[in-house]
Amino acid sequence: AEVSTQSTGALGTLLKRCQEVLRNYVKDEKLSGRCPLPRSRMAEIAFVMRAISSLINSLQARRDKMTEIDVGVWNHVVELYPFLIDCITCNSHEVRETLKEALHQFRDLLVPPTPR
């Protein structure tokens, strides 16, 4: 149980970091005007979007198997949604594509599990 609690805490910290990356990216892109952000920032935001998609996919799989999902993790994932929505206006094609993937994962997560 202690390992599970530690894992959940680490995941919560990671999701808060993802939230921070999303928030800062949107803010910095607006401030940069027409100048593109450095490649490292583009890679970071694309990585975060893919990580979010992967996590949501994992939660979906757990839910489909009727495996219990930690409420704290679920809440952290749901809290990311508005930050993802803020990325809709991003200029980068790569960011928009990874955003689309993450939002599709959210859609799948909202579908009720099928009864067995």
PDB file of C-alpha atoms in Angstrom:
ATOM      1  CA  ALA A   1       0.000   0.000   0.000  1.00  0.00           C
ATOM      2  CA  GLU A   2       2.920   2.352   0.741  1.00  0.00           C
ATOM      3  CA  VAL A   3       4.360   1.851  -2.765  1.00  0.00           C
ATOM      4  CA  SER A   4       0.949   2.588  -4.253  1.00  0.00           C
ATOM      5  CA  THR A   5       0.694   5.783  -2.189  1.00  0.00           C
ATOM      6  CA  GLN A   6       4.192   6.822  -3.263  1.00  0.00           C
ATOM      7  CA  SER A   7       3.366   6.089  -6.905  1.00  0.00           C
ATOM      8  CA  THR A   8       0.155   8.074  -6.688  1.00  0.00           C
ATOM      9  CA  GLY A   9       2.011  10.988  -5.074  1.00  0.00           C
ATOM     10  CA  ALA A  10       4.711  10.900  -7.746  1.00  0.00           C
ATOM     11  CA  LEU A  11       2.083  10.790 -10.474  1.00  0.00           C
ATOM     12  CA  GLY A  12       0.298  13.769  -8.915  1.00  0.00           C
ATOM     13  CA  THR A  13       3.571  15.716  -8.884  1.00  0.00           C
ATOM     14  CA  LEU A  14       4.220  14.790 -12.512  1.00  0.00           C
ATOM     15  CA  LEU A  15       0.732  15.897 -13.535  1.00  0.00           C
ATOM     16  CA  LYS A  16       1.176  19.228 -11.743  1.00  0.00           C
ATOM     17  CA  ARG A  17       4.415  19.675 -13.721  1.00  0.00           C
ATOM     18  CA  CYS A  18       2.534  18.912 -16.950  1.00  0.00           C
ATOM     19  CA  GLN A  19      -0.021  21.546 -15.977  1.00  0.00           C
ATOM     20  CA  GLU A  20       2.772  24.066 -15.394  1.00  0.00           C
ATOM     21  CA  VAL A  21       4.393  23.278 -18.762  1.00  0.00           C
ATOM     22  CA  LEU A  22       1.061  23.734 -20.555  1.00  0.00           C
ATOM     23  CA  ARG A  23       0.305  27.017 -18.788  1.00  0.00           C
ATOM     24  CA  ASN A  24       3.796  28.438 -19.425  1.00  0.00           C
ATOM     25  CA  TYR A  25       3.816  27.359 -23.057  1.00  0.00           C
ATOM     26  CA  VAL A  26       0.562  29.163 -23.828  1.00  0.00           C
ATOM     27  CA  LYS A  27       1.707  32.283 -21.972  1.00  0.00           C
ATOM     28  CA  ASP A  28       5.158  32.322 -23.606  1.00  0.00           C
ATOM     29  CA  GLU A  29       3.797  31.717 -27.080  1.00  0.00           C
ATOM     30  CA  LYS A  30       1.471  34.700 -26.720  1.00  0.00           C
ATOM     31  CA  LEU A  31       4.364  36.863 -25.516  1.00  0.00           C
ATOM     32  CA  SER A  32       6.633  35.747 -28.358  1.00  0.00           C
ATOM     33  CA  GLY A  33       4.302  37.108 -31.022  1.00  0.00           C
ATOM     34  CA  ARG A  34       5.372  35.891 -34.427  1.00  0.00           C
ATOM     35  CA  CYS A  35       8.737  34.577 -33.207  1.00  0.00           C
ATOM     36  CA  PRO A  36       8.657  30.814 -32.752  1.00  0.00           C
ATOM     37  CA  LEU A  37       9.638  29.377 -29.401  1.00  0.00           C
ATOM     38  CA  PRO A  38      12.916  27.414 -29.178  1.00  0.00           C
ATOM     39  CA  ARG A  39      12.899  23.813 -30.366  1.00  0.00           C
ATOM     40  CA  SER A  40      13.501  22.610 -26.821  1.00  0.00           C
ATOM     41  CA  ARG A  41      10.207  24.176 -25.724  1.00  0.00           C
ATOM     42  CA  MET A  42       8.414  22.649 -28.698  1.00  0.00           C
ATOM     43  CA  ALA A  43       9.841  19.240 -27.832  1.00  0.00           C
ATOM     44  CA  GLU A  44       8.847  19.681 -24.184  1.00  0.00           C
ATOM     45  CA  ILE A  45       5.225  20.546 -24.952  1.00  0.00           C
ATOM     46  CA  ALA A  46       4.936  17.720 -27.494  1.00  0.00           C
ATOM     47  CA  PHE A  47       6.354  15.298 -24.906  1.00  0.00           C
ATOM     48  CA  VAL A  48       3.871  16.512 -22.285  1.00  0.00           C
ATOM     49  CA  MET A  49       0.934  16.099 -24.685  1.00  0.00           C
ATOM     50  CA  ARG A  50       2.032  12.553 -25.534  1.00  0.00           C
ATOM     51  CA  ALA A  51       2.524  11.715 -21.855  1.00  0.00           C
ATOM     52  CA  ILE A  52      -0.979  12.958 -21.065  1.00  0.00           C
ATOM     53  CA  SER A  53      -2.411  10.874 -23.917  1.00  0.00           C
ATOM     54  CA  SER A  54      -0.547   7.814 -22.691  1.00  0.00           C
ATOM     55  CA  LEU A  55      -1.725   8.284 -19.109  1.00  0.00           C
ATOM     56  CA  ILE A  56      -5.332   8.750 -20.168  1.00  0.00           C
ATOM     57  CA  ASN A  57      -5.055   5.650 -22.349  1.00  0.00           C
ATOM     58  CA  SER A  58      -3.755   3.737 -19.330  1.00  0.00           C
ATOM     59  CA  LEU A  59      -6.616   4.996 -17.147  1.00  0.00           C
ATOM     60  CA  GLN A  60      -9.070   4.004 -19.864  1.00  0.00           C
ATOM     61  CA  ALA A  61      -7.618   0.484 -19.944  1.00  0.00           C
ATOM     62  CA  ARG A  62      -7.854   0.198 -16.145  1.00  0.00           C
ATOM     63  CA  ARG A  63     -11.422   1.422 -16.202  1.00  0.00           C
ATOM     64  CA  ASP A  64     -12.372  -1.000 -18.992  1.00  0.00           C
ATOM     65  CA  LYS A  65     -11.039  -3.853 -16.849  1.00  0.00           C
ATOM     66  CA  MET A  66     -13.095  -2.455 -13.962  1.00  0.00           C
ATOM     67  CA  THR A  67      -9.860  -1.882 -12.015  1.00  0.00           C
ATOM     68  CA  GLU A  68     -10.046   0.763  -9.322  1.00  0.00           C
ATOM     69  CA  ILE A  69      -8.558   4.135 -10.285  1.00  0.00           C
ATOM     70  CA  ASP A  70      -7.183   6.459  -7.616  1.00  0.00           C
ATOM     71  CA  VAL A  71      -9.537   9.445  -7.264  1.00  0.00           C
ATOM     72  CA  GLY A  72      -6.600  11.828  -6.762  1.00  0.00           C
ATOM     73  CA  VAL A  73      -5.019  10.754 -10.061  1.00  0.00           C
ATOM     74  CA  TRP A  74      -8.383  11.016 -11.814  1.00  0.00           C
ATOM     75  CA  ASN A  75      -8.871  14.550 -10.446  1.00  0.00           C
ATOM     76  CA  HIS A  76      -5.361  15.606 -11.534  1.00  0.00           C
ATOM     77  CA  VAL A  77      -6.074  14.365 -15.062  1.00  0.00           C
ATOM     78  CA  VAL A  78      -9.415  16.179 -15.201  1.00  0.00           C
ATOM     79  CA  GLU A  79      -7.710  19.378 -13.964  1.00  0.00           C
ATOM     80  CA  LEU A  80      -5.476  19.267 -17.065  1.00  0.00           C
ATOM     81  CA  TYR A  81      -8.424  19.687 -19.414  1.00  0.00           C
ATOM     82  CA  PRO A  82      -8.723  23.507 -19.273  1.00  0.00           C
ATOM     83  CA  PHE A  83      -4.973  23.822 -19.843  1.00  0.00           C
ATOM     84  CA  LEU A  84      -5.253  21.611 -22.911  1.00  0.00           C
ATOM     85  CA  ILE A  85      -8.121  23.742 -24.192  1.00  0.00           C
ATOM     86  CA  ASP A  86      -5.915  26.837 -23.820  1.00  0.00           C
ATOM     87  CA  CYS A  87      -3.473  25.227 -26.268  1.00  0.00           C
ATOM     88  CA  ILE A  88      -6.052  25.208 -29.072  1.00  0.00           C
ATOM     89  CA  THR A  89      -4.846  28.598 -30.310  1.00  0.00           C
ATOM     90  CA  CYS A  90      -1.167  27.556 -30.455  1.00  0.00           C
ATOM     91  CA  ASN A  91       0.658  28.345 -33.678  1.00  0.00           C
ATOM     92  CA  SER A  92       2.633  25.097 -33.889  1.00  0.00           C
ATOM     93  CA  HIS A  93       1.234  22.359 -36.106  1.00  0.00           C
ATOM     94  CA  GLU A  94       3.008  19.691 -34.004  1.00  0.00           C
ATOM     95  CA  VAL A  95       1.472  21.040 -30.803  1.00  0.00           C
ATOM     96  CA  ARG A  96      -1.992  21.107 -32.356  1.00  0.00           C
ATOM     97  CA  GLU A  97      -1.613  17.515 -33.585  1.00  0.00           C
ATOM     98  CA  THR A  98      -0.480  16.198 -30.189  1.00  0.00           C
ATOM     99  CA  LEU A  99      -3.240  18.284 -28.571  1.00  0.00           C
ATOM    100  CA  LYS A 100      -5.801  16.670 -30.838  1.00  0.00           C
ATOM    101  CA  GLU A 101      -4.561  13.243 -29.762  1.00  0.00           C
ATOM    102  CA  ALA A 102      -4.806  14.185 -26.059  1.00  0.00           C
ATOM    103  CA  LEU A 103      -8.315  15.583 -26.482  1.00  0.00           C
ATOM    104  CA  HIS A 104      -9.417  12.417 -28.294  1.00  0.00           C
ATOM    105  CA  GLN A 105      -8.133  10.435 -25.319  1.00  0.00           C
ATOM    106  CA  PHE A 106     -10.262  12.601 -23.011  1.00  0.00           C
ATOM    107  CA  ARG A 107     -13.290  11.842 -25.165  1.00  0.00           C
ATOM    108  CA  ASP A 108     -12.649   8.117 -24.793  1.00  0.00           C
ATOM    109  CA  LEU A 109     -12.198   8.487 -21.048  1.00  0.00           C
ATOM    110  CA  LEU A 110     -15.636  10.096 -20.734  1.00  0.00           C
ATOM    111  CA  VAL A 111     -17.428   7.168 -22.381  1.00  0.00           C
ATOM    112  CA  PRO A 112     -18.989   4.933 -19.696  1.00  0.00           C
ATOM    113  CA  PRO A 113     -17.413   1.485 -19.341  1.00  0.00           C
ATOM    114  CA  THR A 114     -19.254  -1.307 -21.084  1.00  0.00           C
ATOM    115  CA  PRO A 115     -20.849  -3.804 -18.701  1.00  0.00           C
ATOM    116  CA  ARG A 116     -19.474  -7.324 -18.782  1.00  0.00           C
TER     117      ARG A 116
END
